[in-house]
Coordinates of C-alpha atoms in Angstrom, one line a residue:
M1221 CA 0.0 0.0 0.0
P1222 CA 1.2 3.5 -0.6
E1223 CA 2.9 5.2 2.3
D1224 CA 2.2 8.9 2.3
H1225 CA 3.4 11.5 4.8
V1226 CA 2.1 15.1 4.6
H1227 CA 3.3 18.0 6.7
N1228 CA 1.8 21.5 6.4
H1229 CA 3.7 24.7 7.5
S1230 CA 3.8 28.3 6.3
G1231 CA 1.5 27.5 3.4
H1232 CA 3.6 24.6 2.1
S1233 CA 2.7 20.9 2.0
H1234 CA 5.3 18.2 1.8
S1235 CA 4.5 14.7 0.6
H1236 CA 6.8 11.7 0.7
D1237 CA 6.1 8.4 -0.9
D1238 CA 7.8 5.1 -1.3
H1239 CA 5.4 2.7 -2.9
G1240 CA 4.2 0.5 -5.7
H1241 CA 0.7 1.2 -7.2
E1242 CA -2.0 -1.1 -6.2
G1243 CA -3.6 -2.9 -9.1
H1244 CA -1.1 -1.7 -11.6
S1245 CA 2.3 -2.9 -13.0
H1246 CA 4.8 -0.3 -14.0
G1247 CA 8.5 -0.3 -14.8
K1248 CA 10.8 -3.2 -15.2
I1249 CA 9.9 -6.4 -13.4
I1250 CA 12.6 -9.0 -12.6
A1251 CA 12.1 -12.5 -11.3
L1252 CA 14.7 -12.3 -8.6
H1253 CA 14.5 -16.0 -7.8
S1254 CA 15.3 -17.0 -11.4
V1255 CA 18.1 -14.4 -11.5
N1256 CA 19.6 -15.7 -8.3
S1257 CA 19.5 -19.2 -9.7
A1258 CA 21.1 -18.0 -13.0
F1259 CA 24.0 -16.4 -11.1
I1260 CA 24.6 -19.5 -8.9
I1261 CA 24.6 -21.8 -11.9
G1262 CA 26.8 -19.5 -13.9
I1263 CA 29.3 -19.3 -11.0
I1264 CA 29.5 -23.1 -10.6
L1265 CA 29.8 -23.9 -14.3
N1266 CA 32.4 -21.2 -15.0
L1267 CA 34.5 -22.1 -12.0
L1268 CA 34.6 -25.7 -13.2
F1269 CA 35.7 -24.5 -16.6
V1270 CA 38.4 -22.3 -15.1
V1271 CA 39.8 -25.4 -13.4
I1272 CA 39.8 -27.4 -16.6
E1273 CA 41.5 -24.6 -18.6
A1274 CA 44.1 -24.0 -16.0
V1275 CA 45.0 -27.7 -15.6
V1276 CA 45.1 -28.3 -19.4
G1277 CA 47.0 -25.0 -20.0
L1278 CA 49.7 -26.0 -17.5
M1279 CA 50.0 -29.5 -18.9
I1280 CA 50.5 -28.3 -22.5
H1281 CA 52.2 -25.0 -21.6
S1282 CA 49.5 -23.0 -23.5
L1283 CA 49.5 -19.3 -22.7
S1284 CA 46.3 -18.8 -24.5
L1285 CA 44.4 -21.3 -22.3
L1286 CA 46.0 -19.9 -19.2
S1287 CA 45.2 -16.3 -20.0
D1288 CA 41.6 -17.3 -20.9
A1289 CA 41.4 -19.1 -17.6
G1290 CA 42.4 -15.9 -15.8
H1291 CA 39.9 -14.0 -17.8
N1292 CA 37.1 -16.4 -16.9
L1293 CA 38.2 -16.3 -13.2
A1294 CA 37.7 -12.5 -13.3
D1295 CA 34.2 -13.1 -14.8
V1296 CA 33.4 -15.6 -12.0
A1297 CA 34.3 -12.9 -9.5
S1298 CA 32.1 -10.5 -11.4
L1299 CA 29.1 -12.9 -11.2
G1300 CA 29.8 -13.3 -7.5
L1301 CA 29.7 -9.5 -7.0
S1302 CA 26.5 -9.2 -8.9
L1303 CA 24.8 -12.0 -6.9
F1304 CA 26.0 -10.2 -3.7
A1305 CA 24.5 -6.9 -5.0
F1306 CA 21.1 -8.5 -5.6
R1307 CA 21.2 -10.0 -2.1
M1308 CA 22.1 -6.6 -0.6
M1309 CA 19.2 -5.0 -2.5
K1310 CA 16.8 -7.0 -0.3
V1311 CA 18.3 -5.8 3.0
K1312 CA 15.9 -3.5 4.8
S1313 CA 16.7 0.2 5.4
N1314 CA 17.8 1.5 8.8
T1315 CA 18.5 4.7 10.6
V1316 CA 21.9 5.0 8.9
Y1317 CA 21.2 3.7 5.4
T1318 CA 17.7 5.1 5.0
Y1319 CA 17.4 3.7 1.4
G1320 CA 18.9 0.4 2.4
Y1321 CA 21.8 -1.0 0.3
K1322 CA 20.2 -0.7 -3.1
K1323 CA 23.0 1.6 -4.4
T1324 CA 25.3 -1.5 -4.1
T1325 CA 23.8 -2.7 -7.4
V1326 CA 25.0 0.5 -9.2
L1327 CA 28.5 0.3 -7.6
V1328 CA 28.9 -3.3 -8.6
A1329 CA 27.8 -2.6 -12.2
L1330 CA 30.5 0.0 -12.4
L1331 CA 33.1 -2.3 -10.9
N1332 CA 32.1 -5.1 -13.3
G1333 CA 32.5 -2.8 -16.2
G1334 CA 36.0 -1.9 -15.0
I1335 CA 36.8 -5.6 -14.4
L1336 CA 35.8 -6.4 -18.0
L1337 CA 38.0 -3.6 -19.4
V1338 CA 41.0 -4.9 -17.3
S1339 CA 40.3 -8.4 -18.7
I1340 CA 40.3 -7.0 -22.2
G1341 CA 43.6 -5.3 -21.5
A1342 CA 45.1 -8.6 -20.3
I1343 CA 43.9 -10.3 -23.5
L1344 CA 45.4 -7.6 -25.7
Y1345 CA 48.7 -7.6 -23.8
E1346 CA 49.0 -11.4 -24.1
S1347 CA 47.9 -11.5 -27.7
I1348 CA 50.4 -8.8 -28.8
H1349 CA 53.1 -10.6 -26.9
R1350 CA 52.4 -13.9 -28.6
L1351 CA 51.9 -12.2 -32.0
I1352 CA 55.5 -11.0 -31.8
L1353 CA 56.8 -14.3 -30.4
P1354 CA 54.5 -17.0 -31.6
E1355 CA 54.9 -20.4 -29.8
P1356 CA 54.1 -23.9 -31.1
L1357 CA 50.7 -25.0 -29.7
P1358 CA 48.7 -28.3 -29.9
G1359 CA 45.8 -27.0 -31.9
K1360 CA 43.6 -30.1 -31.3
T1361 CA 43.7 -29.8 -27.5
I1362 CA 43.1 -26.1 -27.6
S1363 CA 40.1 -26.5 -29.8
I1364 CA 38.5 -29.2 -27.6
V1365 CA 38.9 -27.2 -24.4
A1366 CA 37.7 -24.0 -26.1
A1367 CA 34.6 -25.9 -27.5
I1368 CA 33.7 -26.9 -23.9
G1369 CA 33.9 -23.2 -23.0
I1370 CA 31.6 -22.2 -25.8
V1371 CA 28.9 -24.6 -24.5
I1372 CA 29.3 -23.6 -20.9
N1373 CA 29.3 -19.8 -21.5
A1374 CA 26.5 -19.8 -24.1
V1375 CA 24.2 -21.9 -21.9
T1376 CA 24.8 -19.7 -18.8
A1377 CA 24.5 -16.5 -20.9
L1378 CA 21.0 -17.7 -22.1
L1379 CA 19.9 -17.8 -18.4
F1380 CA 20.4 -14.0 -18.3
F1381 CA 19.0 -13.2 -21.8
R1382 CA 15.4 -12.6 -20.8
N1383 CA 16.3 -10.0 -18.1
K1384 CA 19.4 -8.5 -19.7
D1385 CA 17.7 -5.2 -20.5
S1386 CA 16.1 -4.7 -17.1
D1387 CA 19.2 -4.4 -14.9
L1388 CA 22.8 -3.3 -15.5
N1389 CA 24.2 -6.2 -13.4
I1390 CA 22.3 -8.7 -15.4
K1391 CA 23.4 -7.0 -18.6
G1392 CA 26.9 -7.1 -17.3
A1393 CA 26.7 -10.8 -16.5
F1394 CA 25.3 -11.5 -20.0
L1395 CA 28.0 -9.5 -21.7
H1396 CA 30.7 -11.2 -19.6
L1397 CA 29.5 -14.7 -20.6
M1398 CA 28.9 -13.9 -24.2
S1399 CA 32.3 -12.4 -24.5
D1400 CA 33.8 -15.5 -23.0
A1401 CA 31.8 -17.6 -25.5
V1402 CA 33.2 -15.5 -28.4
V1403 CA 36.7 -15.8 -27.0
S1404 CA 36.3 -19.6 -26.8
A1405 CA 35.0 -19.6 -30.4
A1406 CA 38.1 -17.7 -31.5
L1407 CA 40.3 -20.2 -29.8
V1408 CA 38.5 -23.1 -31.5
I1409 CA 39.0 -21.5 -34.9
G1410 CA 42.6 -20.7 -34.1
G1411 CA 43.2 -24.3 -33.0
I1412 CA 41.7 -25.7 -36.2
I1413 CA 43.9 -23.4 -38.4
I1414 CA 47.0 -24.4 -36.4
I1415 CA 46.2 -28.1 -36.9
Y1416 CA 46.3 -27.7 -40.7
T1417 CA 48.7 -24.8 -41.3
Q1418 CA 50.9 -24.4 -38.2
W1419 CA 50.3 -20.7 -38.4
Y1420 CA 50.8 -20.1 -34.7
W1421 CA 50.3 -16.3 -35.1
I1422 CA 46.6 -16.9 -35.9
D1423 CA 45.7 -17.5 -32.2
P1424 CA 47.0 -14.1 -30.9
L1425 CA 45.5 -12.2 -33.9
L1426 CA 42.1 -13.6 -33.2
G1427 CA 42.6 -12.6 -29.5
I1428 CA 43.1 -9.0 -30.6
L1429 CA 40.1 -9.0 -32.8
V1430 CA 37.9 -10.4 -30.1
A1431 CA 39.1 -7.9 -27.5
V1432 CA 38.1 -5.0 -29.8
V1433 CA 34.6 -6.5 -30.3
I1434 CA 34.2 -6.8 -26.5
V1435 CA 35.3 -3.2 -25.9
F1436 CA 32.4 -2.0 -28.1
S1437 CA 29.9 -4.2 -26.3
T1438 CA 31.1 -3.2 -22.9
W1439 CA 31.2 0.6 -23.4
S1440 CA 27.5 1.1 -22.9
L1441 CA 27.6 -0.9 -19.6
L1442 CA 30.4 1.2 -18.3
R1443 CA 28.8 4.5 -19.5
D1444 CA 25.4 3.7 -17.9
S1445 CA 26.8 2.5 -14.6
L1446 CA 29.0 5.6 -14.4
R1447 CA 25.9 7.8 -15.0
L1448 CA 24.0 6.1 -12.2
S1449 CA 26.9 6.3 -9.8
L1450 CA 27.0 10.1 -10.4
D1451 CA 23.3 10.4 -9.7
A1452 CA 22.5 11.4 -13.3
V1453 CA 19.0 11.0 -14.7
P1454 CA 18.7 7.3 -15.5
Q1455 CA 18.9 6.1 -19.1
G1456 CA 15.4 6.0 -20.6
I1457 CA 14.0 8.9 -18.5
D1458 CA 13.8 12.4 -20.0
L1459 CA 13.4 15.1 -17.3
R1460 CA 11.7 17.5 -19.7
D1461 CA 9.1 14.8 -20.6
V1462 CA 8.4 14.1 -17.0
Q1463 CA 8.0 17.8 -16.3
L1464 CA 5.6 18.3 -19.2
A1465 CA 3.5 15.2 -18.2
I1466 CA 3.1 16.5 -14.6
E1467 CA 2.2 20.0 -15.7
K1468 CA -0.6 18.6 -17.9
I1469 CA -2.4 17.3 -14.8
P1470 CA -5.5 19.5 -14.0
G1471 CA -4.7 21.8 -11.1
V1472 CA -1.0 21.8 -11.6
Q1473 CA 0.4 25.2 -12.6
D1474 CA 4.1 24.4 -12.5
F1475 CA 6.6 21.7 -11.7
H1476 CA 10.1 22.7 -10.9
H1477 CA 13.2 22.0 -8.8
I1478 CA 13.1 18.5 -10.2
H1479 CA 15.8 15.9 -9.3
I1480 CA 15.7 12.3 -10.6
W1481 CA 18.3 9.7 -9.7
A1482 CA 18.8 6.0 -9.3
L1483 CA 18.4 4.2 -6.0
S1484 CA 19.5 1.0 -7.6
T1485 CA 19.9 -0.4 -11.1
T1486 CA 16.1 -1.1 -11.1
E1487 CA 14.5 1.6 -8.9
N1488 CA 14.5 5.4 -9.3
A1489 CA 13.6 8.4 -7.1
L1490 CA 12.4 11.9 -7.7
T1491 CA 12.0 15.1 -5.7
G1492 CA 10.3 18.3 -7.0
H1493 CA 8.1 21.3 -6.2
V1494 CA 4.5 21.4 -7.5
V1495 CA 2.7 24.7 -7.8
L1496 CA -1.1 24.3 -7.5
R1497 CA -3.9 26.7 -8.2
S1498 CA -4.7 28.8 -5.1
E1499 CA -8.4 27.7 -4.9
I1500 CA -7.5 24.0 -4.6
G1501 CA -8.4 22.6 -1.1
M1502 CA -6.5 19.9 0.9
E1503 CA -8.6 17.0 -0.3
E1504 CA -8.1 18.0 -3.9
Q1505 CA -4.4 18.4 -3.3
E1506 CA -4.2 14.8 -2.1
K1507 CA -5.9 13.6 -5.3
I1508 CA -3.5 15.5 -7.4
K1509 CA -0.4 14.2 -5.6
K1510 CA -1.7 10.6 -6.0
E1511 CA -2.2 11.3 -9.7
I1512 CA 1.4 12.7 -10.0
K1513 CA 2.8 9.6 -8.3
H1514 CA 0.8 7.4 -10.6
Q1515 CA 2.1 9.2 -13.7
L1516 CA 5.7 8.9 -12.4
L1517 CA 5.3 5.1 -12.1
H1518 CA 4.9 5.1 -15.9
Y1519 CA 8.4 6.6 -16.1
N1520 CA 9.8 3.9 -13.8
I1521 CA 10.1 6.3 -10.9
Q1522 CA 8.9 4.6 -7.7
H1523 CA 10.1 6.7 -4.8
V1524 CA 8.7 10.3 -4.9
T1525 CA 9.0 13.3 -2.5
L1526 CA 6.9 16.3 -3.5
E1527 CA 6.7 19.8 -2.0
T1528 CA 3.4 21.4 -2.9
E1529 CA 2.8 25.2 -3.0
T1530 CA -0.1 27.4 -3.9
E1531 CA 0.3 30.1 -6.5
E1532 CA 0.4 33.1 -4.2
L1533 CA 3.0 31.5 -1.9
A1534 CA 5.1 29.7 -4.5
C1535 CA 8.7 30.5 -4.7
E1536 CA 10.1 31.7 -8.0
P1537 CA 10.7 28.7 -10.2
Q1538 CA 14.3 28.0 -11.0
R1539 CA 14.3 25.7 -14.0
Q1540 CA 17.3 23.7 -14.9
P1541 CA 19.1 25.2 -17.9
N1542 CA 19.2 21.9 -19.7
L1543 CA 16.2 19.6 -18.8
S1544 CA 17.1 16.9 -21.3
V1545 CA 20.1 15.4 -19.7
N1546 CA 21.2 12.5 -21.8
P1547 CA 24.9 12.9 -22.6

């Protein structure tokens, strides 16, 4: 049920609301149980593959398998961090962390983007090194191990496919796993070419090409998580559109001093000043505030704090110079 607190003083009314909307479904819905299961399955399968790659890599002295094992181990750590963030999101708020630990999901998404870039850097470094000094490699063994990696990473990536656009951490997990599958596919191709041609330089060349592809797929994740960590207006929400929608509500004269930011990778908050017509009574004010909160749910804004003012007591609006803040 909606939780609404109203205080009146000096002709001002303040309303705070943290709620869903009864009988309606707005915003992005994530099945947390299935997501938790996907993270756990992904962690277990990928950890097993890391062990396989590391053992075989040491046995045949394959730098490509060992470097890929290190890359996959970083991805396992990322999956673990994302799972931790989702668990922290469920922790209740307290007198110190009044919004709970929901922001953990944003920080972990940013960290995961950084980890992925570091992993790409490691792949590029190793690939360039082996391109300059190619080493003889058993192509058949590399292809077999890499083929196992394709299956494991593709299967676990599919577990996140349905919800990949609803949360940055899920998107990050999906990108991590798909990039691993692509890397493994490149190793398979390289192994097959080595078998028939002994062109050992093919393996590092494919590694460089794969790293470039992963950079392009990772950039949006890093950009969006950085935006949210700096409390920018979340992607997909236009502040100007929100303002115009609220000002169209009957009785609302102006909507200003608007701030929109992310509480987590799935929940957003807003504060703002609403100027109402002077003849509107308290009962009508409550109806207007409920309508405003309902409209904001359509923009995936769930936590709302409003200050209402009548025309004759309203402070001079100070509109943001650029209300469409999508860099």
